[in-house]
Every structure is written in structure tokens, then in C-alpha cells.
Amino acid sequence: MDRKHRIPYLILSVLLLAAAAGGYAYREFHRTKPAGAQLKAERTMTAAALIAAFAKDEPTATAAHAGHVLAVEGLLKETDRTDSARPVIVLTDGSTTTSLRFLLDSTFRADLEGLVPGTPLRMKGVCTGFQPDDMGLGADILFDRSVILTPQTAK
Amino acid sequence: MIMDMRTLIPSLLSLILLPALADAQDRWFTKSGRIRFDATAKGSPEEVVGNHPAIVCVLDTKTGALQFSALVKGFQFKAALMEEHFNENYMESTKFPKAEFRGTVLDNASVNYGKDGTYPVRVKGNLTIHGVTREVTADGQLVVGGGKVAARSTFKVPLADHAVKVPKIVADKLATVAKVSVDCSLEPLKQ
């Protein structure tokens, strides 16, 4: 193929590449976060193990868990419905004052009335980090976009 | 004499218990406070707005001491990419996981926490964002009512004050000064 015939192919290739890059950029720019229920748990832990990890070495535990999707088993301490649109499920390990606060996903609906404090509960959510007890309110490990895994109370 | 004892005992109990109850009522708190962060550049069609639905706030009505704390990773943006850039490029939330304010309500004496009403206040303290602490003063409101105290304020935070660098490529989309709104509904802390 001579140079004259190569030019249209080159232009077409450049245009295709530009269109592909533009499409990728558009898709990335408009990408939304998946709902909490669609997130896949990267690891499963007990509340006691997670609390112990943060108590032992907070920076290491933050690096290991913050920003990751965890499934956690613990005992229900309470439900905080200060924000009626997005209630918080609070788990405990039953022995320390540190709590795990799961802010429910905005798309998740559950029958919170059926939850009895002290009963085992399995939650899933994105860990946002550790809030130390520097205000006298007790330490918390926080989760966002959370859903209840078991018992199955989703409506 | 029996009648005297009947009135004396409750009075004595009140004297002992009331200061303790008053102490418990001095501190008000929430773990579900809200912050809205708006760094949309003027004229930009692209909204740069993050919302945090889980900030911790404690107010000591006796001293006027006020404290906020937020985990940076808890800020939520509509677009996933914006949230990732906020955490990784601007706030470096793995390195600086917390943002906090420790200050005082300057005109705390003018607030009657026992009477429902809206009280304009001025708050002064240290704001730590991105590992950099700056002294700030902001106007706000304390709204007493329904057994709660609502703490509200809107103030401006220059990003450069907290060493948050804005790349030139997004300079037309990102404001150099962010507008921050705080809204906390505080409940009495039961000791």
C-alpha cells in the first residue's frame, strides 16, 4: 500500500482511538457507586477480631480495612434512628466499649423493629475507618453503604 | 417529726442528685451529624459537592467547648470518580484519615439552654484538615427546642490553607475556597 492510500486508514484509526478514549472518559466520569447490596465482601470477620485489630495497631488496621467491603458478625447493641432516612445498626463484641456503626445504604430497606438487642447479626458495608474515643463517647469503627446479611430482614 | 423527715429526705436527695443530673445535661452529643462540602467553581456546570452523614459532635453547654470529628472517607459524592479523587488526590484520606474542629462558643453565656429559641453564636477554634491545623472563627446558630440542641454553621475554608493542591487541569471546575455547612442535632449525653 502506497503512502496516499495509507492516510485514510491512519485518520480512521486515530478517529476510532479518539472515540474509544472519549467513550471511556465519559463512562468513568458518569460512573456511579453500586448499591450496598451489590458489593461483594472482600473478607469476613467477627466484631471481636476487628475491634482487636484496631485496638492493637490503628494505622495498620486502617490501611488494611478502610475503604474495603467487610462482612462482620457481632451482637446487636442498638439501632440509631436519628436520621430516619438512613438508620445506623450498632454492633458490639459484647465485651469492649468499642462499637461498630453501620450506616445503612440509602437503597436498603429493612424491618428494624424485628431486631432485638443482644442477638447475633451479620452485616456488610464499606469500612470508613476508626473513630477513637477522644470525646468520651466510646470508640467506633464506621461503615457506610451497609446492608443486613442475616437475619434476613430486608423488605 | 415524721412529716419533717418525709420532706427532709427528698430535699436532701435532691441536693445530692441535682448537681449530678445537671452535670449529665451539660454535655450534648451526636454521632449522626452532617457536613456538606461544596467546592464548585463559580460558573462551572459540574457540582463538586460532598456530604458526610456521620460526624461526631460534642458540646459542653457549661463551658461552651465544642468539638467535631469526621472520618474523611465518610464523605459521599454523587460520582464515584469524584469521591476517589477527593480521597486519593486531594485529601489523602489514608494518610490523614480524620478532619476535626476543637473550639469554643465565644458567646456561650448568652445562650439560655433551658429556654427554647434560636441563638446566634460565634465559634472560634482550631480546624484540622489534611493534617494542617488553622485557627478559624465562624458564625452559627444554636437552636434549643424539643429536648435537643441543634448546632448549625456555614463557613469558608480556603483549600490552600490546608495544603490541598488543585491541579491546573481542574482549576476551572474546583473552587479555591470551599463552602462548608455543619448541621448537628445534639441530644443530652447520659452518663
Tab-separated table of C-alpha atoms in Angstrom:
chain	number	residue	atom	x	y	z
A	1	MET	CA	0.000	0.000	0.000
A	2	ASP	CA	1.421	3.367	-1.014
A	3	ARG	CA	1.513	6.452	1.206
A	4	LYS	CA	-1.515	8.030	-0.448
A	5	HIS	CA	-3.709	5.033	0.352
A	6	ARG	CA	-2.397	4.748	3.910
A	7	ILE	CA	-3.607	8.192	5.005
A	8	PRO	CA	-7.366	7.398	5.166
A	9	TYR	CA	-6.619	4.293	7.269
A	10	LEU	CA	-4.461	6.353	9.609
A	11	ILE	CA	-7.159	9.002	10.001
A	12	LEU	CA	-9.778	6.327	10.619
A	13	SER	CA	-7.553	4.660	13.236
A	14	VAL	CA	-6.961	7.967	15.023
A	15	LEU	CA	-10.705	8.730	14.983
A	16	LEU	CA	-11.534	5.274	16.356
A	17	LEU	CA	-8.955	5.655	19.114
A	18	ALA	CA	-10.272	9.125	19.989
A	19	ALA	CA	-13.857	7.790	20.086
A	20	ALA	CA	-12.817	4.893	22.328
A	21	ALA	CA	-10.923	7.241	24.678
A	22	GLY	CA	-13.865	9.626	24.749
A	23	GLY	CA	-16.288	6.803	25.495
A	24	TYR	CA	-14.085	5.541	28.310
A	25	ALA	CA	-13.725	9.047	29.770
A	26	TYR	CA	-17.498	9.608	29.566
A	27	ARG	CA	-18.245	6.281	31.261
A	28	GLU	CA	-15.666	6.904	34.005
A	29	PHE	CA	-16.921	10.434	34.609
A	30	HIS	CA	-20.524	9.291	34.998
A	31	ARG	CA	-19.725	6.095	36.899
A	32	THR	CA	-21.881	5.745	39.991
A	33	LYS	CA	-21.264	3.679	43.094
A	34	PRO	CA	-23.017	0.302	43.183
A	35	ALA	CA	-25.700	-0.174	45.830
A	36	GLY	CA	-24.539	-1.726	49.098
A	37	ALA	CA	-26.369	-4.982	48.391
A	38	GLN	CA	-24.360	-5.441	45.172
A	39	LEU	CA	-20.989	-5.066	46.874
A	40	LYS	CA	-19.003	-8.242	47.344
A	41	ALA	CA	-17.448	-8.698	50.784
A	42	GLU	CA	-13.658	-8.896	50.480
A	43	ARG	CA	-13.350	-10.616	53.845
A	44	THR	CA	-15.499	-11.887	56.699
A	45	MET	CA	-14.568	-11.121	60.301
A	46	THR	CA	-16.041	-11.208	63.762
A	47	ALA	CA	-16.673	-7.928	65.562
A	48	ALA	CA	-14.212	-9.031	68.251
A	49	ALA	CA	-11.416	-9.660	65.728
A	50	LEU	CA	-11.952	-6.312	64.007
A	51	ILE	CA	-12.058	-4.380	67.289
A	52	ALA	CA	-8.909	-6.188	68.446
A	53	ALA	CA	-7.126	-5.294	65.183
A	54	PHE	CA	-7.867	-1.573	65.606
A	55	ALA	CA	-7.013	-1.662	69.325
A	56	LYS	CA	-3.658	-3.317	68.621
A	57	ASP	CA	-2.450	-1.088	65.780
A	58	GLU	CA	-4.837	1.549	64.457
A	59	PRO	CA	-2.772	2.770	61.441
A	60	THR	CA	-2.139	-0.798	60.244
A	61	ALA	CA	-5.782	-1.770	60.708
A	62	THR	CA	-6.920	1.418	58.936
A	63	ALA	CA	-4.628	0.656	55.992
A	64	ALA	CA	-5.892	-2.936	55.892
A	65	HIS	CA	-9.629	-2.336	56.263
A	66	ALA	CA	-10.636	1.286	55.487
A	67	GLY	CA	-12.161	1.581	52.035
A	68	HIS	CA	-12.768	-2.187	51.839
A	69	VAL	CA	-16.034	-4.114	51.908
A	70	LEU	CA	-16.275	-6.277	55.018
A	71	ALA	CA	-18.837	-8.754	56.277
A	72	VAL	CA	-18.878	-8.647	60.074
A	73	GLU	CA	-20.570	-10.830	62.666
A	74	GLY	CA	-21.400	-9.356	66.044
A	75	LEU	CA	-24.105	-8.756	68.602
A	76	LEU	CA	-26.725	-6.097	68.042
A	77	LYS	CA	-26.225	-3.272	70.532
A	78	GLU	CA	-28.847	-0.831	69.270
A	79	THR	CA	-30.374	0.836	66.251
A	80	ASP	CA	-29.805	4.574	65.933
A	81	ARG	CA	-32.618	6.216	64.009
A	82	THR	CA	-31.557	9.844	64.500
A	83	ASP	CA	-31.611	10.080	60.708
A	84	SER	CA	-34.844	8.299	59.821
A	85	ALA	CA	-33.858	8.019	56.161
A	86	ARG	CA	-30.584	6.262	56.897
A	87	PRO	CA	-30.635	4.414	60.227
A	88	VAL	CA	-27.494	3.060	61.860
A	89	ILE	CA	-27.105	-0.506	63.113
A	90	VAL	CA	-24.676	-0.687	66.030
A	91	LEU	CA	-22.855	-3.947	66.730
A	92	THR	CA	-20.698	-4.859	69.694
A	93	ASP	CA	-18.381	-7.718	70.548
A	94	GLY	CA	-20.085	-7.974	73.927
A	95	SER	CA	-17.002	-7.201	75.998
A	96	THR	CA	-15.404	-3.885	74.959
A	97	THR	CA	-16.795	-0.340	74.757
A	98	THR	CA	-15.846	-0.032	71.079
A	99	SER	CA	-18.811	-0.292	68.729
A	100	LEU	CA	-19.239	-0.949	65.036
A	101	ARG	CA	-21.623	1.560	63.447
A	102	PHE	CA	-23.162	0.530	60.120
A	103	LEU	CA	-24.832	3.386	58.260
A	104	LEU	CA	-27.432	1.639	56.114
A	105	ASP	CA	-27.344	2.036	52.351
A	106	SER	CA	-29.895	4.563	51.104
A	107	THR	CA	-31.449	1.890	48.863
A	108	PHE	CA	-31.685	-0.733	51.618
A	109	ARG	CA	-34.990	-1.168	53.421
A	110	ALA	CA	-35.253	-3.374	56.486
A	111	ASP	CA	-37.675	-4.127	59.280
A	112	LEU	CA	-35.644	-2.715	62.165
A	113	GLU	CA	-38.472	-3.304	64.647
A	114	GLY	CA	-37.757	-7.023	64.480
A	115	LEU	CA	-34.164	-6.597	65.628
A	116	VAL	CA	-33.612	-7.458	69.262
A	117	PRO	CA	-30.533	-6.103	71.080
A	118	GLY	CA	-28.159	-8.856	72.146
A	119	THR	CA	-28.926	-11.133	69.206
A	120	PRO	CA	-26.246	-12.118	66.669
A	121	LEU	CA	-26.257	-10.152	63.450
A	122	ARG	CA	-24.202	-10.310	60.273
A	123	MET	CA	-23.657	-7.016	58.446
A	124	LYS	CA	-21.868	-5.955	55.279
A	125	GLY	CA	-20.538	-2.490	54.477
A	126	VAL	CA	-17.635	-0.325	53.355
A	127	CYS	CA	-15.336	0.363	56.315
A	128	THR	CA	-14.620	4.105	56.536
A	129	GLY	CA	-12.228	3.872	59.480
A	130	PHE	CA	-11.812	4.164	63.223
A	131	GLN	CA	-13.159	6.995	65.343
A	132	PRO	CA	-11.159	6.915	68.593
A	133	ASP	CA	-12.730	7.780	71.922
A	134	ASP	CA	-11.330	11.310	72.220
A	135	MET	CA	-14.644	12.897	73.183
A	136	GLY	CA	-15.734	10.486	75.903
A	137	LEU	CA	-18.403	8.866	73.724
A	138	GLY	CA	-16.755	5.495	73.160
A	139	ALA	CA	-14.705	4.467	70.129
A	140	ASP	CA	-16.360	3.385	66.888
A	141	ILE	CA	-15.441	1.557	63.719
A	142	LEU	CA	-17.575	3.100	61.000
A	143	PHE	CA	-19.180	1.524	57.946
A	144	ASP	CA	-21.037	3.110	55.064
A	145	ARG	CA	-23.433	1.708	52.411
A	146	SER	CA	-24.273	-1.138	54.758
A	147	VAL	CA	-26.840	-3.900	54.489
A	148	ILE	CA	-28.051	-6.575	56.886
A	149	LEU	CA	-26.988	-10.043	55.724
A	150	THR	CA	-28.544	-12.223	58.419
A	151	PRO	CA	-31.065	-12.479	59.869
A	152	GLN	CA	-32.748	-11.689	56.569
A	153	THR	CA	-34.939	-8.714	57.386
A	154	ALA	CA	-34.832	-6.908	54.077
A	155	LYS	CA	-38.295	-5.958	52.863
B	1	MET	CA	-41.131	14.797	113.283
B	2	ILE	CA	-42.092	12.021	110.821
B	3	MET	CA	-43.532	14.616	108.488
B	4	ASP	CA	-40.315	16.590	108.775
B	5	MET	CA	-38.267	13.554	107.810
B	6	ARG	CA	-40.569	12.891	104.853
B	7	THR	CA	-39.879	16.334	103.489
B	8	LEU	CA	-36.251	16.387	104.586
B	9	ILE	CA	-35.198	13.158	102.836
B	10	PRO	CA	-36.410	14.144	99.336
B	11	SER	CA	-34.844	17.563	99.820
B	12	LEU	CA	-31.515	16.027	100.784
B	13	LEU	CA	-31.715	13.591	97.858
B	14	SER	CA	-32.435	16.492	95.504
B	15	LEU	CA	-29.430	18.360	96.822
B	16	ILE	CA	-27.230	15.321	96.184
B	17	LEU	CA	-28.685	14.233	92.846
B	18	LEU	CA	-29.413	17.532	91.103
B	19	PRO	CA	-25.786	18.572	90.591
B	20	ALA	CA	-25.071	15.126	89.146
B	21	LEU	CA	-28.044	15.396	86.778
B	22	ALA	CA	-27.024	18.926	85.845
B	23	ASP	CA	-23.519	17.639	85.023
B	24	ALA	CA	-25.002	14.952	82.778
B	25	GLN	CA	-27.069	17.607	80.985
B	26	ASP	CA	-24.011	19.783	80.398
B	27	ARG	CA	-22.751	17.611	77.573
B	28	TRP	CA	-24.763	17.183	74.399
B	29	PHE	CA	-23.716	14.985	71.513
B	30	THR	CA	-24.469	13.278	68.246
B	31	LYS	CA	-22.782	10.640	66.137
B	32	SER	CA	-25.055	11.378	63.172
B	33	GLY	CA	-24.180	14.996	62.428
B	34	ARG	CA	-23.989	16.245	58.855
B	35	ILE	CA	-21.424	18.234	56.930
B	36	ARG	CA	-21.856	19.484	53.383
B	37	PHE	CA	-18.732	20.419	51.472
B	38	ASP	CA	-19.178	22.491	48.303
B	39	ALA	CA	-16.136	23.319	46.196
B	40	THR	CA	-17.950	24.023	42.933
B	41	ALA	CA	-16.162	26.725	40.934
B	42	LYS	CA	-18.217	29.776	40.027
B	43	GLY	CA	-19.885	29.214	36.663
B	44	SER	CA	-18.913	25.553	36.473
B	45	PRO	CA	-21.761	23.212	35.458
B	46	GLU	CA	-20.097	20.388	37.369
B	47	GLU	CA	-21.123	20.213	41.039
B	48	VAL	CA	-18.302	19.350	43.415
B	49	VAL	CA	-20.358	18.540	46.492
B	50	GLY	CA	-19.661	16.001	49.211
B	51	ASN	CA	-21.946	15.069	52.079
B	52	HIS	CA	-20.949	13.420	55.350
B	53	PRO	CA	-23.823	11.870	57.295
B	54	ALA	CA	-21.916	10.592	60.322
B	55	ILE	CA	-19.869	13.258	62.048
B	56	VAL	CA	-19.377	13.184	65.796
B	57	CYS	CA	-20.068	16.380	67.708
B	58	VAL	CA	-19.935	17.192	71.414
B	59	LEU	CA	-20.994	20.470	73.016
B	60	ASP	CA	-20.372	21.287	76.665
B	61	THR	CA	-23.057	23.840	77.471
B	62	LYS	CA	-21.357	24.743	80.753
B	63	THR	CA	-18.035	25.789	79.219
B	64	GLY	CA	-19.044	26.315	75.588
B	65	ALA	CA	-16.437	23.789	74.428
B	66	LEU	CA	-17.379	22.442	71.003
B	67	GLN	CA	-15.771	19.592	69.102
B	68	PHE	CA	-16.428	17.990	65.722
B	69	SER	CA	-14.764	14.984	64.198
B	70	ALA	CA	-15.258	13.340	60.796
B	71	LEU	CA	-13.625	10.435	59.040
B	72	VAL	CA	-12.654	11.776	55.615
B	73	LYS	CA	-13.517	8.501	53.874
B	74	GLY	CA	-17.112	9.043	55.035
B	75	PHE	CA	-17.684	11.921	52.581
B	76	GLN	CA	-20.064	10.844	49.831
B	77	PHE	CA	-20.155	12.235	46.309
B	78	LYS	CA	-22.643	11.506	43.537
B	79	ALA	CA	-19.912	10.438	41.110
B	80	ALA	CA	-17.649	7.578	42.135
B	81	LEU	CA	-14.681	9.105	40.299
B	82	MET	CA	-15.047	12.399	42.179
B	83	GLU	CA	-15.128	10.541	45.508
B	84	GLU	CA	-11.975	8.617	44.546
B	85	HIS	CA	-10.136	11.803	43.527
B	86	PHE	CA	-11.291	13.548	46.730
B	87	ASN	CA	-9.835	10.763	48.864
B	88	GLU	CA	-6.720	9.887	46.881
B	89	ASN	CA	-5.539	13.123	45.266
B	90	TYR	CA	-6.816	15.981	47.391
B	91	MET	CA	-7.474	14.856	50.986
B	92	GLU	CA	-5.085	11.873	51.008
B	93	SER	CA	-7.520	10.214	53.397
B	94	THR	CA	-5.347	7.157	54.002
B	95	LYS	CA	-2.553	9.391	55.298
B	96	PHE	CA	-4.875	11.897	57.031
B	97	PRO	CA	-7.998	9.888	57.933
B	98	LYS	CA	-9.629	12.481	60.197
B	99	ALA	CA	-10.791	16.070	59.989
B	100	GLU	CA	-11.666	17.800	63.235
B	101	PHE	CA	-12.547	21.038	64.929
B	102	ARG	CA	-11.848	21.879	68.566
B	103	GLY	CA	-13.103	25.207	69.761
B	104	THR	CA	-15.380	27.262	71.950
B	105	VAL	CA	-18.703	29.021	71.603
B	106	LEU	CA	-17.483	32.557	72.344
B	107	ASP	CA	-20.840	33.925	73.460
B	108	ASN	CA	-21.942	30.795	75.312
B	109	ALA	CA	-23.152	32.884	78.260
B	110	SER	CA	-25.798	34.494	76.051
B	111	VAL	CA	-27.382	31.118	75.233
B	112	ASN	CA	-30.177	30.018	77.549
B	113	TYR	CA	-30.072	26.242	77.110
B	114	GLY	CA	-33.130	25.952	79.347
B	115	LYS	CA	-35.312	28.062	77.072
B	116	ASP	CA	-36.410	27.171	73.543
B	117	GLY	CA	-35.138	29.598	70.963
B	118	THR	CA	-32.625	30.386	68.250
B	119	TYR	CA	-29.375	31.869	69.476
B	120	PRO	CA	-26.826	33.368	67.069
B	121	VAL	CA	-23.324	32.489	68.208
B	122	ARG	CA	-19.711	32.916	67.187
B	123	VAL	CA	-17.374	29.955	67.398
B	124	LYS	CA	-13.586	30.070	67.473
B	125	GLY	CA	-11.153	27.184	67.428
B	126	ASN	CA	-8.687	25.030	65.543
B	127	LEU	CA	-9.746	23.285	62.354
B	128	THR	CA	-7.572	20.379	61.230
B	129	ILE	CA	-7.951	19.217	57.645
B	130	HIS	CA	-5.402	17.289	55.582
B	131	GLY	CA	-3.085	17.263	58.603
B	132	VAL	CA	-2.891	21.077	58.729
B	133	THR	CA	-4.371	22.957	61.686
B	134	ARG	CA	-5.633	26.527	61.287
B	135	GLU	CA	-7.443	28.824	63.675
B	136	VAL	CA	-10.910	29.696	62.402
B	137	THR	CA	-13.795	31.848	63.560
B	138	ALA	CA	-17.307	31.226	62.269
B	139	ASP	CA	-20.824	32.467	62.825
B	140	GLY	CA	-23.509	29.943	63.583
B	141	GLN	CA	-26.718	29.199	65.381
B	142	LEU	CA	-27.663	27.141	68.377
B	143	VAL	CA	-31.335	26.192	68.252
B	144	VAL	CA	-32.761	24.952	71.544
B	145	GLY	CA	-36.054	23.083	71.280
B	146	GLY	CA	-37.797	19.759	71.615
B	147	GLY	CA	-35.289	18.485	74.160
B	148	LYS	CA	-32.460	18.911	71.651
B	149	VAL	CA	-29.860	21.476	70.714
B	150	ALA	CA	-29.209	21.975	67.001
B	151	ALA	CA	-25.787	23.358	66.093
B	152	ARG	CA	-25.588	24.925	62.639
B	153	SER	CA	-22.938	26.909	60.859
B	154	THR	CA	-21.716	27.718	57.371
B	155	PHE	CA	-18.163	28.881	56.874
B	156	LYS	CA	-15.497	29.079	54.198
B	157	VAL	CA	-12.325	27.039	54.039
B	158	PRO	CA	-9.554	28.121	51.641
B	159	LEU	CA	-8.120	24.856	50.285
B	160	ALA	CA	-4.598	26.326	50.181
B	161	ASP	CA	-4.759	26.947	53.972
B	162	HIS	CA	-4.792	23.177	54.430
B	163	ALA	CA	-2.210	22.349	51.759
B	164	VAL	CA	-4.840	20.911	49.398
B	165	LYS	CA	-3.354	21.367	45.946
B	166	VAL	CA	-5.629	21.843	42.942
B	167	PRO	CA	-4.080	20.749	39.625
B	168	LYS	CA	-4.306	23.343	36.836
B	169	ILE	CA	-6.273	20.941	34.658
B	170	VAL	CA	-9.285	21.117	37.029
B	171	ALA	CA	-8.761	24.681	38.260
B	172	ASP	CA	-11.823	25.906	36.336
B	173	LYS	CA	-14.040	23.256	37.950
B	174	LEU	CA	-12.822	23.432	41.533
B	175	ALA	CA	-13.224	26.495	43.743
B	176	THR	CA	-10.183	27.611	45.702
B	177	VAL	CA	-12.414	28.246	48.715
B	178	ALA	CA	-14.832	25.528	49.836
B	179	LYS	CA	-18.141	26.341	51.487
B	180	VAL	CA	-18.700	24.055	54.472
B	181	SER	CA	-22.072	23.677	56.199
B	182	VAL	CA	-22.465	21.858	59.507
B	183	ASP	CA	-25.797	20.656	60.905
B	184	CYS	CA	-25.883	18.625	64.109
B	185	SER	CA	-28.882	17.682	66.222
B	186	LEU	CA	-27.480	17.149	69.696
B	187	GLU	CA	-29.002	15.039	72.427
B	188	PRO	CA	-28.140	15.071	76.119
B	189	LEU	CA	-25.324	12.710	76.981
B	190	LYS	CA	-26.497	10.219	79.575
B	191	GLN	CA	-23.626	9.427	81.903
